Coordinates of C-alpha atoms and ligand atoms in Angstrom, one line a residue:
X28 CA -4.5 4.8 -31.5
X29 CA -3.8 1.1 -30.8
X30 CA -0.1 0.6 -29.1
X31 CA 2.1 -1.0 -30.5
X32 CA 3.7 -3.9 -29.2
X33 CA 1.2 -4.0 -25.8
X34 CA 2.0 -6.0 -22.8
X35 CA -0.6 -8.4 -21.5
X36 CA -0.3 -8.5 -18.0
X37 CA -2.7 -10.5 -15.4
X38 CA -2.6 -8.6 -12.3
X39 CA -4.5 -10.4 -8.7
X40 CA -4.7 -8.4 -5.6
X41 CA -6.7 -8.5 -2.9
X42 CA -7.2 -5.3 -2.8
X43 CA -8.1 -2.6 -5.4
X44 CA -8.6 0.5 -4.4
X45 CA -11.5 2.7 -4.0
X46 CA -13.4 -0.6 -4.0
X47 CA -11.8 -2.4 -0.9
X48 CA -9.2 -1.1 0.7
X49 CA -7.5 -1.1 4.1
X50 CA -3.8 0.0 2.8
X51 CA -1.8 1.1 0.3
X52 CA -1.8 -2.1 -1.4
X53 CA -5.1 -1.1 -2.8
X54 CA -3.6 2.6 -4.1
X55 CA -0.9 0.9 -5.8
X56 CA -2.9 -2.0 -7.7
X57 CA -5.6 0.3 -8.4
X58 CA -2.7 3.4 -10.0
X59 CA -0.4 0.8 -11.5
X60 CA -3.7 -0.5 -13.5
X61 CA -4.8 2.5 -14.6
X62 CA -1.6 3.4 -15.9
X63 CA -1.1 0.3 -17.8
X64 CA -4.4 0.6 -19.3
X65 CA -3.7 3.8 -20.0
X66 CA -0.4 3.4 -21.5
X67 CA -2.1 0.8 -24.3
X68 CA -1.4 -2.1 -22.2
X69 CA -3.3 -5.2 -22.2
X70 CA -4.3 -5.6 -18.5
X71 CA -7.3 -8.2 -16.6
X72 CA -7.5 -7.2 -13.0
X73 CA -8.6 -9.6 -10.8
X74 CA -9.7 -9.2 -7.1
X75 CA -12.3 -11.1 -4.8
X76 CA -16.3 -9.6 -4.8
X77 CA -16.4 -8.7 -1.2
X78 CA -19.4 -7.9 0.3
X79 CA -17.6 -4.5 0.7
X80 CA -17.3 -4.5 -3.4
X81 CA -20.6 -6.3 -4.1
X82 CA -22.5 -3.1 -2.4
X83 CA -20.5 -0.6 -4.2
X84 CA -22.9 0.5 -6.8
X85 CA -21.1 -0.8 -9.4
X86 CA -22.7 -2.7 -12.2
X87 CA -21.7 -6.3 -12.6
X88 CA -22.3 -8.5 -15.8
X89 CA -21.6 -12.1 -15.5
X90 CA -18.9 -12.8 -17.6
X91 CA -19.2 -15.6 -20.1
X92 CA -17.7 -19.4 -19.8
X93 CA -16.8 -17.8 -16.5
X94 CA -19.6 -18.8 -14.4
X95 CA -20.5 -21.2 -11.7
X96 CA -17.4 -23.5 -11.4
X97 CA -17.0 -26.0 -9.0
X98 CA -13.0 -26.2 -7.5
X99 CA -11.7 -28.9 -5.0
X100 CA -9.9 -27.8 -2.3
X101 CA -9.1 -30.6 0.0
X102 CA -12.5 -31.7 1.3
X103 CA -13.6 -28.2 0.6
X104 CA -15.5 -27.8 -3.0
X105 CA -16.9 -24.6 -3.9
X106 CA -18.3 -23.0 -7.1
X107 CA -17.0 -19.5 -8.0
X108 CA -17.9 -17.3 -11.3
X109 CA -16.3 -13.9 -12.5
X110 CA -18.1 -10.6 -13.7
X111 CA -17.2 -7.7 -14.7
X112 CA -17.3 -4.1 -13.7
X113 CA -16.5 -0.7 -15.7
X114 CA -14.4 1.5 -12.8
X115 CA -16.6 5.5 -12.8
X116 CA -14.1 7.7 -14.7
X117 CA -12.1 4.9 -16.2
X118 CA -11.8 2.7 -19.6
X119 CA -10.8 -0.2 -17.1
X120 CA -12.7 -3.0 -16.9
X121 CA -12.2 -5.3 -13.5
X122 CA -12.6 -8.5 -12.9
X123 CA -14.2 -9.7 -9.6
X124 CA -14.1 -13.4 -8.0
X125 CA -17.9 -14.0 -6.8
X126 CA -17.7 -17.0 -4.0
X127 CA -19.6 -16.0 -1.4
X128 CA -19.2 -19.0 0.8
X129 CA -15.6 -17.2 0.9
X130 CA -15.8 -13.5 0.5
X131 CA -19.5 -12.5 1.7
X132 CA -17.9 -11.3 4.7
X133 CA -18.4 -7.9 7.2
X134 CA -14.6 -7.5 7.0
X135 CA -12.4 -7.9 4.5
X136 CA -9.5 -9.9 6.0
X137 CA -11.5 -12.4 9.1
X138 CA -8.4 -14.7 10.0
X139 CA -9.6 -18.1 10.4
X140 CA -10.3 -21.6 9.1
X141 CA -11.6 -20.2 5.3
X142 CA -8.2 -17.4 5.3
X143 CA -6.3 -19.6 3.6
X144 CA -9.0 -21.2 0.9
X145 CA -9.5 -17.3 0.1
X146 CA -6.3 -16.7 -1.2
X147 CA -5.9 -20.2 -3.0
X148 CA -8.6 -19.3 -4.5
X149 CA -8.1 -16.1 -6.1
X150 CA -4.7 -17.6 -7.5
X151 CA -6.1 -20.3 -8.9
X152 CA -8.7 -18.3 -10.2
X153 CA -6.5 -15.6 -11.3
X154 CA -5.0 -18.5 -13.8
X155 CA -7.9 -20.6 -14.7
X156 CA -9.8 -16.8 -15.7
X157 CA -6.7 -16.4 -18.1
X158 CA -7.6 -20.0 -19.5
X159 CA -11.1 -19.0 -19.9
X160 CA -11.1 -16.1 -22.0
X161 CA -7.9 -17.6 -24.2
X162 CA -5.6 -15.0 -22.8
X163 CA -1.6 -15.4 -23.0
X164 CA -0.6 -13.5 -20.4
X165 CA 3.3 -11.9 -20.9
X166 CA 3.0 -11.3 -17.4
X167 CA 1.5 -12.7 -14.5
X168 CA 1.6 -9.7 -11.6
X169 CA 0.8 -10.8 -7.8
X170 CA 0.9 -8.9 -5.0
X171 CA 1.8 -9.7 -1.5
X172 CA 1.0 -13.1 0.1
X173 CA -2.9 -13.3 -0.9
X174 CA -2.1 -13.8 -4.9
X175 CA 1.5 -15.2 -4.1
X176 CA 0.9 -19.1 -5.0
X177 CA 0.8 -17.6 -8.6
X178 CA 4.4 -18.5 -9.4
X179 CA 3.8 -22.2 -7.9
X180 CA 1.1 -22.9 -9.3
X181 CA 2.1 -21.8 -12.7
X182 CA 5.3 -24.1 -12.4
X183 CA 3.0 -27.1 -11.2
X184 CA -1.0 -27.4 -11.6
X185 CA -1.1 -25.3 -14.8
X186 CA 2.7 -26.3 -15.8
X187 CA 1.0 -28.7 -19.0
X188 CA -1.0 -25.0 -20.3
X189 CA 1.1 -24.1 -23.2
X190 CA -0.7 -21.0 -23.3
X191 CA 1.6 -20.0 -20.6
X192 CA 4.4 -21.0 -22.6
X193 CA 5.6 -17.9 -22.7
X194 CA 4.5 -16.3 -19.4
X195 CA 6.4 -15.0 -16.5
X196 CA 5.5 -14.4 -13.2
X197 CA 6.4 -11.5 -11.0
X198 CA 5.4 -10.4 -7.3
X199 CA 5.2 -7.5 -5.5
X200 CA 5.8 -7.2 -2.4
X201 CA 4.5 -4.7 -0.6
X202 CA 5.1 -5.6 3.4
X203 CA 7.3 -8.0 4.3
X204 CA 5.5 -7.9 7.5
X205 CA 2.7 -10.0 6.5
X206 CA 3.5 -13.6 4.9
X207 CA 0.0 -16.1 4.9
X208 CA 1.8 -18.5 7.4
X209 CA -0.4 -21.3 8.0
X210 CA -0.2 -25.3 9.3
X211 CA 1.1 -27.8 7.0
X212 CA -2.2 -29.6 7.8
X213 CA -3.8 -27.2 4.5
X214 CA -1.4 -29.4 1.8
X215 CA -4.7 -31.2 0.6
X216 CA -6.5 -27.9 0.1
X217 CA -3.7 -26.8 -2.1
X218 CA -4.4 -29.7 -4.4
X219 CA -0.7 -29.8 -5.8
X220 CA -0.7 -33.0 -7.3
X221 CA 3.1 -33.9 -6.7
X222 CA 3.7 -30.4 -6.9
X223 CA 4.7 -30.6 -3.2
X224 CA 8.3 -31.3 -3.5
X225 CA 8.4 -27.3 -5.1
X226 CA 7.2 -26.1 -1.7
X227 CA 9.9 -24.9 0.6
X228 CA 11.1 -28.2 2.2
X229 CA 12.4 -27.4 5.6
X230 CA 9.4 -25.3 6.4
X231 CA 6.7 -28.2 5.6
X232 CA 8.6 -30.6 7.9
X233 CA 8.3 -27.9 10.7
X234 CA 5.0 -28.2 10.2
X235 CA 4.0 -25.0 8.3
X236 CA 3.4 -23.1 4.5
X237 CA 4.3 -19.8 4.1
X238 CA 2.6 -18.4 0.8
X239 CA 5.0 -15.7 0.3
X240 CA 7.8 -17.7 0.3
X241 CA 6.4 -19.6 -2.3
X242 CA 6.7 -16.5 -4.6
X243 CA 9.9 -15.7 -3.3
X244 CA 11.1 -19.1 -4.7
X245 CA 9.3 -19.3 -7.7
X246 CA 8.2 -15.9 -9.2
X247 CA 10.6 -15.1 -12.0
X248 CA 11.4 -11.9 -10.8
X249 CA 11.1 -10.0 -7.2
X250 CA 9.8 -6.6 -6.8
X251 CA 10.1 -4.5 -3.8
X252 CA 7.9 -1.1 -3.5
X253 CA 11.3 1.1 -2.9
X254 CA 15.0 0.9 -3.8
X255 CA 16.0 0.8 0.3
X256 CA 13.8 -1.8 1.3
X257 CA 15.1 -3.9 -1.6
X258 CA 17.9 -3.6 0.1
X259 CA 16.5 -3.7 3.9
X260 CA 14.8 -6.8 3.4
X261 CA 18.0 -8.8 2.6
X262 CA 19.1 -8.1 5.6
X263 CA 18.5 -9.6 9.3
X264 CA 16.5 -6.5 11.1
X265 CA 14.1 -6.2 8.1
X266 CA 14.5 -9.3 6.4
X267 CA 11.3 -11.0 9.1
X268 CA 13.1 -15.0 7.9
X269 CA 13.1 -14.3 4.3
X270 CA 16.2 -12.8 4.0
X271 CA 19.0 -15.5 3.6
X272 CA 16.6 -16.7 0.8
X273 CA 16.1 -12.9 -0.9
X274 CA 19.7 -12.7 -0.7
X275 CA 20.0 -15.9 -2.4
X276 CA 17.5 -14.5 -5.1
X277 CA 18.9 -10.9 -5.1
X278 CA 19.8 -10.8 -9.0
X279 CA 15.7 -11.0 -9.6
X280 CA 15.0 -8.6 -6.8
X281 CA 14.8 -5.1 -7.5
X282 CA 13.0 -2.1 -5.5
X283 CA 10.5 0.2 -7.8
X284 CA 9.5 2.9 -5.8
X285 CA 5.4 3.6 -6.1
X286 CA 3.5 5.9 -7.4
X287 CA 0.9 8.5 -6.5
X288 CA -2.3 8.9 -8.5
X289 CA -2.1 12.8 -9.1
X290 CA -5.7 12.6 -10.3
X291 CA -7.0 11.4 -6.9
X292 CA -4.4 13.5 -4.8
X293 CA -3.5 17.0 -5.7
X294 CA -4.3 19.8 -4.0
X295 CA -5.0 21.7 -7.1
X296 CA -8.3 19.6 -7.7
X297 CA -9.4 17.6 -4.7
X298 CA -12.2 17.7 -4.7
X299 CA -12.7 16.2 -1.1
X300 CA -11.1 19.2 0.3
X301 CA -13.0 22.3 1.3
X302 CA -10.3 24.9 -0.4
X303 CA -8.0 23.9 -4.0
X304 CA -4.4 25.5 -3.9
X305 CA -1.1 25.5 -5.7
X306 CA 1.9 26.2 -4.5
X307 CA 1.9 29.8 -6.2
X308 CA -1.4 30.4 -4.4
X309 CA -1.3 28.8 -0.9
X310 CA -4.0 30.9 0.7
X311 CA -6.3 27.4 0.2
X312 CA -4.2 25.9 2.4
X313 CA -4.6 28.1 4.9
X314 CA -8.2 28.2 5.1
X315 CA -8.3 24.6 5.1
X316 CA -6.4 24.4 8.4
X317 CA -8.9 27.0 9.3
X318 CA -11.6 24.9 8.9
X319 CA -10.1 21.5 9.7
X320 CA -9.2 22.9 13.0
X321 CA -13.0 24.3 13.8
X322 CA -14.4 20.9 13.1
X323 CA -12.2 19.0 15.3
X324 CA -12.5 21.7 18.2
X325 CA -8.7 22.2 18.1
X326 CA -6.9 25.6 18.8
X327 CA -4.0 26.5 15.9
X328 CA -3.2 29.5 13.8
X329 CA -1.1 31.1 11.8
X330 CA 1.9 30.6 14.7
X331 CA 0.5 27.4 16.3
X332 CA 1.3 24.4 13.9
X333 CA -0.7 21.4 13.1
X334 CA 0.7 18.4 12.8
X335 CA -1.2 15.3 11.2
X336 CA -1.1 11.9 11.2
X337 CA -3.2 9.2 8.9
X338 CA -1.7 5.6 9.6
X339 CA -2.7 1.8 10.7
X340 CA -2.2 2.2 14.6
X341 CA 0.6 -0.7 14.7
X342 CA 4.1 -1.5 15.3
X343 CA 5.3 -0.7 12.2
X344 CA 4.7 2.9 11.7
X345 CA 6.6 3.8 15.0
X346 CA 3.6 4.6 16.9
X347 CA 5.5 3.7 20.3
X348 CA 7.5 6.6 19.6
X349 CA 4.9 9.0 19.4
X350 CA 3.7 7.2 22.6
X351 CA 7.1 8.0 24.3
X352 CA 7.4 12.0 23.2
X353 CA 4.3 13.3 22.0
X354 CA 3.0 14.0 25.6
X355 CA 6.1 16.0 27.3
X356 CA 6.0 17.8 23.9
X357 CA 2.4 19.2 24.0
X358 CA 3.8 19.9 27.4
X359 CA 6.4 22.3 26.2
X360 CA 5.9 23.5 23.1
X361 CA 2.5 25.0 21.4
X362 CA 1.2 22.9 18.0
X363 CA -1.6 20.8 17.9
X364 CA -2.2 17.3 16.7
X365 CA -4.9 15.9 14.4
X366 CA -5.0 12.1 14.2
X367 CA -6.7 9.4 12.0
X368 CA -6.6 6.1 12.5
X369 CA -7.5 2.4 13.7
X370 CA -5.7 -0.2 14.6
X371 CA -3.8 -2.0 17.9
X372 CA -5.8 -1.2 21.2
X373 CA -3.3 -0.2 22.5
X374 CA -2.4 2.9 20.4
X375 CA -6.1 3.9 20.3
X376 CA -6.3 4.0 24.0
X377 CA -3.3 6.2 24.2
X378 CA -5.0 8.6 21.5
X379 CA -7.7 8.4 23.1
X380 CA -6.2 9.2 26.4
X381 CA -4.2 12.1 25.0
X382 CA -7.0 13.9 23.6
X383 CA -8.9 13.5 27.1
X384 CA -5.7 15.2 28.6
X385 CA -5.2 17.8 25.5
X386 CA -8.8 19.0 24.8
X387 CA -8.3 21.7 22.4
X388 CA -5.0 20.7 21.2
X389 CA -5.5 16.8 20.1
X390 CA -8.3 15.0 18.0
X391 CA -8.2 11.5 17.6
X392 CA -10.7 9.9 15.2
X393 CA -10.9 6.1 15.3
X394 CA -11.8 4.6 12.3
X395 CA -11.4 4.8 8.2
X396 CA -12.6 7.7 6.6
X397 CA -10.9 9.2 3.2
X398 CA -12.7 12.4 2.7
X399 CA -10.6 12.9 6.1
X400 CA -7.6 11.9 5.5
X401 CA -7.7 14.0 2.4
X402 CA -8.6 16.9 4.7
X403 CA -5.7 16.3 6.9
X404 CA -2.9 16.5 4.6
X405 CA -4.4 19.0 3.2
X406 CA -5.3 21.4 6.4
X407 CA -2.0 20.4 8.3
X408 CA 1.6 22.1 8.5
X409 CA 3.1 18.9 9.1
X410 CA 2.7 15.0 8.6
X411 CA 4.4 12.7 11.0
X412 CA 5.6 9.5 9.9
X413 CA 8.1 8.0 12.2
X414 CA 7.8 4.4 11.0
X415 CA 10.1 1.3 12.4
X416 CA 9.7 0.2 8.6
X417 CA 8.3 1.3 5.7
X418 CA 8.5 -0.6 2.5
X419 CA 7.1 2.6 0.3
X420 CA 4.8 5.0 2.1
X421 CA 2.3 7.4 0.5
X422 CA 1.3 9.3 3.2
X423 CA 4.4 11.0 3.2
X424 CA 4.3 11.0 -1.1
X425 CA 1.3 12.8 -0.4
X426 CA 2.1 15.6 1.9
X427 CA 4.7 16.6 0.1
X428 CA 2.2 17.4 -3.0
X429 CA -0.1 19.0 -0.3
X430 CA 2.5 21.2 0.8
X431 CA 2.5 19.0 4.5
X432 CA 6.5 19.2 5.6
X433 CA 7.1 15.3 6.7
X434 CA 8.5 14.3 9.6
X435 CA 10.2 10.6 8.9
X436 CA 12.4 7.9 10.0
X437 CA 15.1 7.2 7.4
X438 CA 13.9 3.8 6.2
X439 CA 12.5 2.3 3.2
X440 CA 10.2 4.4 0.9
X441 CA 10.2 7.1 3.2
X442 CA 14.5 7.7 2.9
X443 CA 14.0 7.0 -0.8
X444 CA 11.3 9.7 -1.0
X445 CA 12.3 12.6 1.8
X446 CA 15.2 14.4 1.7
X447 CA 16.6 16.9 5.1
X448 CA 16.4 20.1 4.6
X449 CA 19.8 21.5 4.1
X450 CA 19.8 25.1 5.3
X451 CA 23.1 26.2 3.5
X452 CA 21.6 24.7 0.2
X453 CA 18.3 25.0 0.9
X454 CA 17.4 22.1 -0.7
X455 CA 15.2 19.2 1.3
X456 CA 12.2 18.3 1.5
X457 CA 11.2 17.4 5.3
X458 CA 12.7 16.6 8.1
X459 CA 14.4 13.2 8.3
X460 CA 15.7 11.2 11.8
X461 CA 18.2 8.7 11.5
X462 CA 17.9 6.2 14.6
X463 CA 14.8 4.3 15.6
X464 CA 14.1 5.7 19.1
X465 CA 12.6 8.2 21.2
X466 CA 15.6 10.9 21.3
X467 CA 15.8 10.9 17.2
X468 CA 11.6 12.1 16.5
X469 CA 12.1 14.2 20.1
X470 CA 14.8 16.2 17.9
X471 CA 12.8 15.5 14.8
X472 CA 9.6 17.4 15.8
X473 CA 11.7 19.9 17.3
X474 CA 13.3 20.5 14.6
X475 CA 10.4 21.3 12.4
X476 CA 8.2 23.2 15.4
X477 CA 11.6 25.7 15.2
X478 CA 11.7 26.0 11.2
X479 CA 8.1 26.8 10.9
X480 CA 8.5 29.9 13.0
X481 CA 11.1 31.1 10.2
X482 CA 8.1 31.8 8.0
X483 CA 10.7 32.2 4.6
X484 CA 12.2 29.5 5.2
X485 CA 9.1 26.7 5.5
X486 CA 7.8 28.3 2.7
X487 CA 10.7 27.2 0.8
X488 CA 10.6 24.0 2.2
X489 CA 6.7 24.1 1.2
X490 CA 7.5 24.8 -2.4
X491 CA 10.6 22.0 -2.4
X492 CA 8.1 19.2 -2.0
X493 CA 5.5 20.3 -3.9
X494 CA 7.6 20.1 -6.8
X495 CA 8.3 16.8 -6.6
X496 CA 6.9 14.5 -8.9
X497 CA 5.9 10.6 -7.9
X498 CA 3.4 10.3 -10.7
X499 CA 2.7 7.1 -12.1
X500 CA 4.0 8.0 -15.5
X501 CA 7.2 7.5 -14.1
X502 CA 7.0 4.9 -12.1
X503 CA 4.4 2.5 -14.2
X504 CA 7.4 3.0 -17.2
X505 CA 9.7 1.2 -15.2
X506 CA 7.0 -1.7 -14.5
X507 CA 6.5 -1.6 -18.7
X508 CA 10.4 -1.5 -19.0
X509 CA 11.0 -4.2 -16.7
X510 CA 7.9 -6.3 -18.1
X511 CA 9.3 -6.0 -21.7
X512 CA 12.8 -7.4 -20.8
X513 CA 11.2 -10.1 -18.6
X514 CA 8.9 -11.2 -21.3
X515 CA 11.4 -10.4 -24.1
X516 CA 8.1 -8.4 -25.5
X517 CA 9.8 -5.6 -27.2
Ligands
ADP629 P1 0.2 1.1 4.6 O1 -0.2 0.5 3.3 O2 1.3 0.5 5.3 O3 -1.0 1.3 5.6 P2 0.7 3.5 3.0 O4 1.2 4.9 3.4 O5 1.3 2.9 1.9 O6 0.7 2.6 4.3 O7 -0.8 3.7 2.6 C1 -1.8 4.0 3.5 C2 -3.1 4.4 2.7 O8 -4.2 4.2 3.5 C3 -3.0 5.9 2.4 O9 -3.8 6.0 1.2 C4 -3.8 6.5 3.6 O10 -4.3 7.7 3.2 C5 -4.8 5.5 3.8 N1 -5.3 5.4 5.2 C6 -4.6 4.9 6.3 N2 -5.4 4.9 7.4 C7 -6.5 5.5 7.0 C8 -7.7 5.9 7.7 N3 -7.8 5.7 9.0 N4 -8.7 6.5 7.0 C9 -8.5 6.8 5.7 N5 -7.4 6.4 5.0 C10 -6.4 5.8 5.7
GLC630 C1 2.3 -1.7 2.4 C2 3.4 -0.9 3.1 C3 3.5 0.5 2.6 C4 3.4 0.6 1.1 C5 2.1 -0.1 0.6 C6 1.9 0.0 -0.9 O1 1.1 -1.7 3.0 O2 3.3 -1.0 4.5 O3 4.7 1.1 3.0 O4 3.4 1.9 0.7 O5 2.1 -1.4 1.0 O6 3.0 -0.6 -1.6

């Protein structure tokens, strides 16, 4: 049955997940899609063909009036077209950006002198597609710094389009962390036409643009990806320079914690997992650690923990705290560690290091691989996540519907999402440090090695999280609630 009253909404990303994908940027455009789509929404998803994309499988078609045009940027003039792709097991259609004198590419992020003509690009594109195929848009949605000259544009180059009349622009921002700074010398490419005086003044005579910022001043509202980093960000330790301006902004800035996709991670029927379980039938679980710890040659059992960890290998998700207690730790106590991940050198070296020293009790795998991550959380007891910062987090969204007792830093997503486990109440979810350094995760892991010997009382804490419910359908109706009073669409 058609919906009544749909929303039409525009969403841009850079990533899309399964397609490309090197964070959770890519799970959340790809969940908060589907669950406008399938919620009745009107929704054209755009993201760039990497070569990544381009040797997916998937079958493009060309789409119509959307093919092979030329766009000035500075002394740089390429020609870009659009087609289309039906998702497998999904009524979605995407839209990809095909250029590829920008996006033929081994990776999918190469800083360098074409970074910035990328992301220009798949704004502009983002708009002139909506142009195209005649569609009004209620709501133009970018995310992060790659789609964030959206709001500028809209207010400049496109300003005289009255099909945008009625359109308003939001971003997401998803890490604060990363902001498209580059040299005043692109202006040209950014073909403005007089729409330079809306850029952010002080900045340009410094010498530099910063594409986020440009949302942050224009967009007409500001979403965060939880409640505490809303409120993080405004501040100095977590605001990374934008904060005096958020704060300024702070009545269109609001925190919507993500989602999870359910259909992709749920024990019950992943089906990249050896063993499904539920939390009234955990045996699965058990076989999976079973077998996750035989393939990675590590020794754990039914006493001897495993703790996991999936994450980016940087500064942000507190790996130099793991650095400083992990090893005195496998020195003392008995649980094992299975790691995934990629990222500085100098956090791989130190895995790598520390499963030279630990043979049968740590496994580092270097690289990207999802089946295994799945496996981890999943096969493991318990899912470290001691981030410096942490705008959402799935990981630990995930463990908790895998059973996986999290071990977090109380910041961002991750206080919004964990809760300590209260043993008077019984209530909590995971374990939960306060204090950024090494003596807070040294008590933190402690803490949990000691209530997982208590058999009745993990089990409880086991059950706790897997109750918990992240789903999308919650969390896409505040994006439809928020869209509707934005747009005035009722
Ligand atoms: P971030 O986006 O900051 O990296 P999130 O927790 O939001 O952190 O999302 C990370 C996503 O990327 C999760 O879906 C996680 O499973 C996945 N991921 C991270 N590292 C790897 C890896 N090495 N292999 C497979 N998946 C990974
Ligand atoms: C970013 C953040 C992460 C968040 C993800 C999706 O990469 O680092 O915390 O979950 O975006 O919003």
């Amino acid at each position: 049955m058609a919906k009544k009253n749909p929303i039409k909404i525009c969403l841009a990303s850079s990533e899309f997940a399964p397609l490309a994908k090197t964070g959770g940027l890519a799970d959340v455009c790809a969940g908060l899609s589907a669950y406008l789509n399938r919620d009745g929404h009107d929704v054209r998803v755009l993201m760039p063909l990497y070569r990544i994309v381009r040797d997916s499988g998937l079958t493009f078609v060309p789409v119509e009036n959307l093919q092979n045009m030329p766009i000035r940027m500075g002394p740089h003039t390429v020609s870009y077209s659009i087609d289309s792709a039906q998702l497998p097991d999904s009524s979605l259609r995407i839209n990809f950006l095909r250029c590829p004198e920008l996006y033929d590419r081994d990776s999918i992020y190469a800083p360098g002198e074409y970074e910035h003509l990328q992301f220009i690009l798949l704004s502009r594109a983002a708009i002139e597609m909506c142009q195209r195929m005649g569609f009004a848009p209620d709501i133009f949605h970018a995310h992060d710094w790659h789609t964030a000259l959206i709001p500028l544009y809209l207010k400049t180059v496109y300003a005289w389009d009255r099909l945008f009349a009625k359109t308003r622009s939001v971003v997401t921002i998803h890490n604060i962390g990363f902001q498209g700074i580059f040299g005043a010398d692109i202006l040209n490419d950014l073909e403005l036409n007089g729409g330079e005086r809306e850029l952010h003044q002080d900045d340009l005579a410094a010498g530099r643009i910063n594409f986020l910022k440009t949302a942050v001043l224009h967009a007409d509202l500001i979403t965060t990806v939880s409640p505490t980093y809303a409120h993080e960000i405004q501040g100095d330790e977590h605001g990374m320079g934008l904060q005096d301006l958020l704060r300024k902004r702070r009545s269109t800035l609001i925190g919507i914690l993500n989602g999870v996709d359910y259909d992709d991670w749920d024990p019950r029927h992943d089906t990249l997992i050896p063993h499904p379980y539920s939390s009234e039938a955990l045996e699965g679980k058990y076989k999976n650690k079973i077998e996750l710890t035989a393939e990675l040659g590590l020794t754990a059992g039914d006493d001897v923990p495993l703790i996991g960890i999936v994450s980016r290998l940087t500064g942000q998700k507190g790996i130099e705290l793991i650095q400083n207690v992990l090893p005195r730790l496998l020195l003392s106590r008995r649980f094992a560690v299975a790691v995934l991940g990629s990222g500085e050198e100098r956090f791989e070296w130190f895995f790598t290091l520390l499963q030279r020293r630990f043979r049968d009790r740590v496994c580092y795998y270097d690289g990207y691989n999802n089946k295994l991550a799945h496996w981890i959380e999943a096969g493991s007891d318990i899912f470290l996540m001691p981030s410096h910062f942490e705008p959402c987090g799935l990981n630990q969204m995930y463990s908790l519907r895998y059973g996986t007792v999290p071990i977090v830093r109380e910041t961002g997503g991750l206080a919004d999402t964990v809760e300590l486990y209260n043993p008077k109440t019984k209530e909590g979810t995971g374990i939960v440090f306060r204090d950024y350094n090494a003596e807070g995760l040294n008590w933190a892991i402690n803490q949990a090695l000691d209530l997982y010997q208590d058999k009745k009382t993990w089990r409880r804490i086991v059950e706790n999280g897997m109750s918990k419910d992240f789903s999308w359908d919650r969390q896409g109706a505040i994006y439809v609630e928020l869209f509707r009073r934005l747009s005035g669409a009722t």
